[in-house]
Amino acid sequence: MIEYCKLFLLVALWSVEVSNTELRCPDTSLDAEADKTVILPCWTVPKMDVGNKVEWVLNDTVDVHLLRNGKPEFDHQGKDYKDRTSLFDSQLGTGNCSLRLKTKMTHTGRYRCSVRIGDETKHCFISLTIRPHEGSNSTPLNLSDSNQLHGTNSPGGGNDSTFPPGGIVGIIVGIIVIIILGVIWKRKMCCKPIQSIEEPNDHNEGEEGIPLEQGHLASL
């Protein structure tokens, strides 16, 4: 009975320790040069054995390096990472799940490190920017370029532009139509005939334009 109590106590303490374990990526943003080896740091606090399952994924879609059931899996590894990744196998038992990566220009992006500890999965993230090596004419990718290259969206999702291309064309066409209608209306107003109002004369005129009073005097 005492042995069972001890076993139960050990399991309870281990469960509490697992729930309080954190996965930390001390450098959340890194810059590295192409064709060099960079280390993406990640480990547990306190130290816990992570030799059963470790996953490194780019932009939540591309498998970079997978360790499952204590063995590496390369069947679904992204083609840009073939023979370019490794873990510190001898330090997995002490919680070190850092990734060693030989860089390429296409490696820019947001990396997620995930480990399985007991019944819980812990995560942390690192943003990596790759710049060309000295003497190269290549242009470094930014995170949005990486998302488009690998077929994913940046955090927050959606296009960064305020109006889609079709909306901009519609606005321009609408402005042109308004201008044309304004010109037509202005021309109509300028060409509209002005009706003159004939003011009546104070004196009536005869058929030949002579006032009646003068015509009467002439007859006399």
Coordinates of C-alpha atoms in Angstrom, one line a residue:
M1 CA 0.0 0.0 0.0
I2 CA 2.8 2.4 0.9
E3 CA 4.5 1.6 -2.5
Y4 CA 1.3 2.6 -4.3
C5 CA 1.1 5.8 -2.4
K6 CA 4.7 6.7 -3.3
L7 CA 4.0 5.9 -7.0
F8 CA 0.9 8.1 -6.9
L9 CA 2.8 10.9 -5.3
L10 CA 5.6 10.7 -7.9
V11 CA 3.1 10.8 -10.7
A12 CA 1.4 13.8 -9.2
L13 CA 4.6 15.7 -8.8
W14 CA 5.7 14.8 -12.3
S15 CA 2.4 16.1 -13.7
V16 CA 2.7 19.4 -11.8
E17 CA 6.3 19.8 -13.1
V18 CA 5.1 19.1 -16.7
S19 CA 2.3 21.7 -16.5
N20 CA 4.8 24.3 -15.1
T21 CA 7.4 23.6 -17.8
E22 CA 7.9 26.3 -20.4
L23 CA 9.3 26.1 -23.9
R24 CA 11.5 29.2 -24.6
C25 CA 13.0 30.7 -27.7
P26 CA 15.3 33.4 -26.2
D27 CA 15.9 35.0 -29.6
T28 CA 12.5 35.7 -31.2
S29 CA 14.1 37.4 -34.2
L30 CA 17.3 36.4 -36.0
D31 CA 19.2 37.6 -39.1
A32 CA 21.6 35.2 -40.9
E33 CA 23.7 35.1 -44.0
A34 CA 22.9 32.7 -46.9
D35 CA 25.0 29.5 -47.1
K36 CA 25.9 29.7 -43.5
T37 CA 25.0 27.6 -40.5
V38 CA 22.6 29.3 -38.0
I39 CA 21.2 27.9 -34.7
L40 CA 17.6 28.6 -33.8
P41 CA 17.7 28.3 -30.0
C42 CA 14.9 26.5 -28.1
W43 CA 14.8 24.7 -24.8
T44 CA 12.6 23.8 -21.9
V45 CA 12.6 25.5 -18.5
P46 CA 13.1 23.5 -16.2
K47 CA 15.1 20.9 -18.1
M48 CA 12.9 18.1 -19.4
D49 CA 13.5 15.2 -21.7
V50 CA 12.2 16.1 -25.2
G51 CA 13.7 13.1 -27.0
N52 CA 10.2 11.7 -27.9
K53 CA 8.8 14.4 -30.1
V54 CA 10.2 17.7 -31.5
E55 CA 8.8 19.6 -34.5
W56 CA 10.2 22.5 -36.4
V57 CA 7.8 24.0 -39.0
L58 CA 8.0 27.1 -41.3
N59 CA 5.0 29.4 -41.5
D60 CA 2.8 26.6 -40.0
T61 CA 2.9 24.8 -43.3
V62 CA 6.4 23.5 -44.3
D63 CA 8.0 20.7 -42.3
V64 CA 11.5 21.7 -41.6
H65 CA 12.7 19.0 -39.1
L66 CA 10.5 16.3 -37.4
L67 CA 11.4 14.0 -34.6
R68 CA 8.7 11.6 -33.6
N69 CA 8.9 8.6 -31.3
G70 CA 12.6 9.4 -30.9
K71 CA 13.3 9.0 -34.6
P72 CA 13.7 11.7 -37.3
E73 CA 11.2 11.7 -40.1
F74 CA 12.1 13.1 -43.5
D75 CA 9.2 11.8 -45.7
H76 CA 7.4 15.1 -45.6
Q77 CA 10.3 17.4 -45.1
G78 CA 10.3 20.5 -47.3
K79 CA 12.6 20.1 -50.3
D80 CA 14.5 23.3 -49.4
Y81 CA 15.6 21.7 -46.1
K82 CA 16.9 18.3 -47.3
D83 CA 20.3 17.6 -45.8
R84 CA 20.3 21.0 -44.2
T85 CA 18.9 20.5 -40.7
S86 CA 19.8 18.7 -37.5
L87 CA 19.1 18.7 -33.8
F88 CA 21.5 18.4 -30.8
D89 CA 20.7 14.7 -30.2
S90 CA 22.9 14.3 -27.2
Q91 CA 21.2 17.2 -25.4
L92 CA 17.5 16.3 -26.1
G93 CA 17.4 14.6 -22.7
T94 CA 18.1 17.9 -21.0
G95 CA 15.5 19.9 -22.9
N96 CA 17.6 21.3 -25.7
C97 CA 15.6 21.1 -28.9
S98 CA 17.5 23.9 -30.8
L99 CA 17.7 23.6 -34.6
R100 CA 20.9 23.7 -36.6
L101 CA 20.2 25.0 -40.1
K102 CA 22.4 25.5 -43.2
T103 CA 20.7 28.6 -44.7
K104 CA 19.3 29.4 -48.1
M105 CA 17.6 32.6 -49.3
T106 CA 14.3 30.8 -49.3
H107 CA 14.6 30.1 -45.5
T108 CA 13.2 33.5 -44.5
G109 CA 10.1 33.1 -42.4
R110 CA 8.4 32.4 -39.1
Y111 CA 9.6 29.1 -37.4
R112 CA 7.6 27.2 -34.8
C113 CA 9.2 24.9 -32.4
S114 CA 6.9 22.3 -30.8
V115 CA 7.7 19.6 -28.2
R116 CA 5.6 17.0 -26.6
I117 CA 6.0 16.7 -22.8
G118 CA 3.7 14.2 -21.2
D119 CA 0.2 14.9 -22.4
E120 CA 0.9 18.6 -23.3
T121 CA 2.4 20.2 -26.4
K122 CA 4.5 23.4 -25.9
H123 CA 5.3 26.0 -28.6
C124 CA 7.5 28.9 -29.2
F125 CA 8.4 31.0 -32.3
I126 CA 11.4 32.6 -34.1
S127 CA 11.4 34.9 -37.1
L128 CA 14.4 34.3 -39.3
T129 CA 15.6 36.7 -42.1
I130 CA 18.2 35.5 -44.5
R131 CA 20.4 38.1 -46.2
P132 CA 22.7 37.5 -49.2
H133 CA 26.3 36.6 -48.5
E134 CA 28.9 39.2 -49.3
G135 CA 29.5 39.6 -53.0
S136 CA 26.1 38.3 -54.0
N137 CA 23.5 40.4 -56.0
S138 CA 20.5 38.6 -54.4
T139 CA 17.8 40.6 -52.6
P140 CA 16.8 39.4 -49.1
L141 CA 13.2 38.2 -48.7
N142 CA 11.0 39.6 -46.1
L143 CA 8.3 37.7 -44.2
S144 CA 5.5 38.6 -46.6
D145 CA 7.6 37.4 -49.5
S146 CA 8.2 34.2 -47.7
N147 CA 4.5 33.7 -47.1
Q148 CA 3.8 34.2 -50.8
L149 CA 6.6 31.9 -51.8
H150 CA 5.4 29.0 -49.6
G151 CA 1.7 29.7 -50.3
T152 CA 0.8 31.1 -46.9
N153 CA -0.6 34.4 -45.5
S154 CA 1.1 36.7 -43.0
P155 CA -0.2 37.1 -39.5
G156 CA -3.5 39.1 -39.7
G157 CA -4.1 37.6 -43.1
G158 CA -5.3 39.2 -46.3
N159 CA -3.8 41.6 -48.8
D160 CA -1.9 44.6 -47.4
S161 CA -3.3 47.0 -50.0
T162 CA -6.3 49.0 -49.0
F163 CA -8.2 48.5 -52.3
P164 CA -8.1 45.5 -54.6
P165 CA -7.0 46.2 -58.2
G166 CA -10.6 45.8 -59.5
G167 CA -11.8 48.4 -56.9
I168 CA -9.2 51.0 -58.0
V169 CA -10.2 50.6 -61.7
G170 CA -13.8 51.0 -60.8
I171 CA -13.1 54.3 -58.9
I172 CA -11.1 55.7 -61.9
V173 CA -13.9 54.8 -64.3
G174 CA -16.5 56.4 -62.0
I175 CA -14.4 59.6 -61.8
I176 CA -14.2 59.8 -65.7
V177 CA -17.9 59.2 -66.1
I178 CA -18.7 62.1 -63.6
I179 CA -16.3 64.4 -65.5
I180 CA -17.9 63.6 -68.8
L181 CA -21.4 64.1 -67.5
G182 CA -20.3 67.5 -66.0
V183 CA -18.9 68.6 -69.3
I184 CA -22.2 67.6 -71.2
W185 CA -24.3 69.5 -68.6
K186 CA -22.2 72.6 -68.8
R187 CA -22.4 72.6 -72.7
K188 CA -26.2 72.3 -72.5
M189 CA -26.5 75.2 -70.1
C190 CA -24.3 77.4 -72.3
C191 CA -26.2 76.6 -75.6
K192 CA -29.7 76.9 -74.1
P193 CA -31.5 79.8 -75.9
I194 CA -32.4 82.8 -73.7
Q195 CA -36.1 83.8 -74.3
S196 CA -36.3 87.6 -74.6
I197 CA -39.2 89.3 -73.1
E198 CA -40.5 92.2 -75.2
E199 CA -41.4 95.2 -73.2
P200 CA -44.6 96.9 -74.2
N201 CA -44.4 100.5 -75.5
D202 CA -46.1 103.2 -73.6
H203 CA -47.7 104.4 -76.9
N204 CA -49.4 102.3 -79.5
E205 CA -48.0 102.6 -83.0
G206 CA -49.7 102.4 -86.3
E207 CA -49.2 100.1 -89.1
E208 CA -46.3 102.2 -90.4
G209 CA -44.7 102.8 -87.1
I210 CA -46.1 106.4 -86.7
P211 CA -47.8 107.2 -83.4
L212 CA -51.5 107.6 -83.8
E213 CA -51.7 111.1 -82.4
Q214 CA -49.2 112.4 -85.0
G215 CA -51.1 110.6 -87.8
H216 CA -54.4 112.2 -86.7
L217 CA -52.9 115.7 -86.7
A218 CA -51.5 115.1 -90.2
S219 CA -55.0 114.3 -91.5
L220 CA -56.3 117.5 -90.2

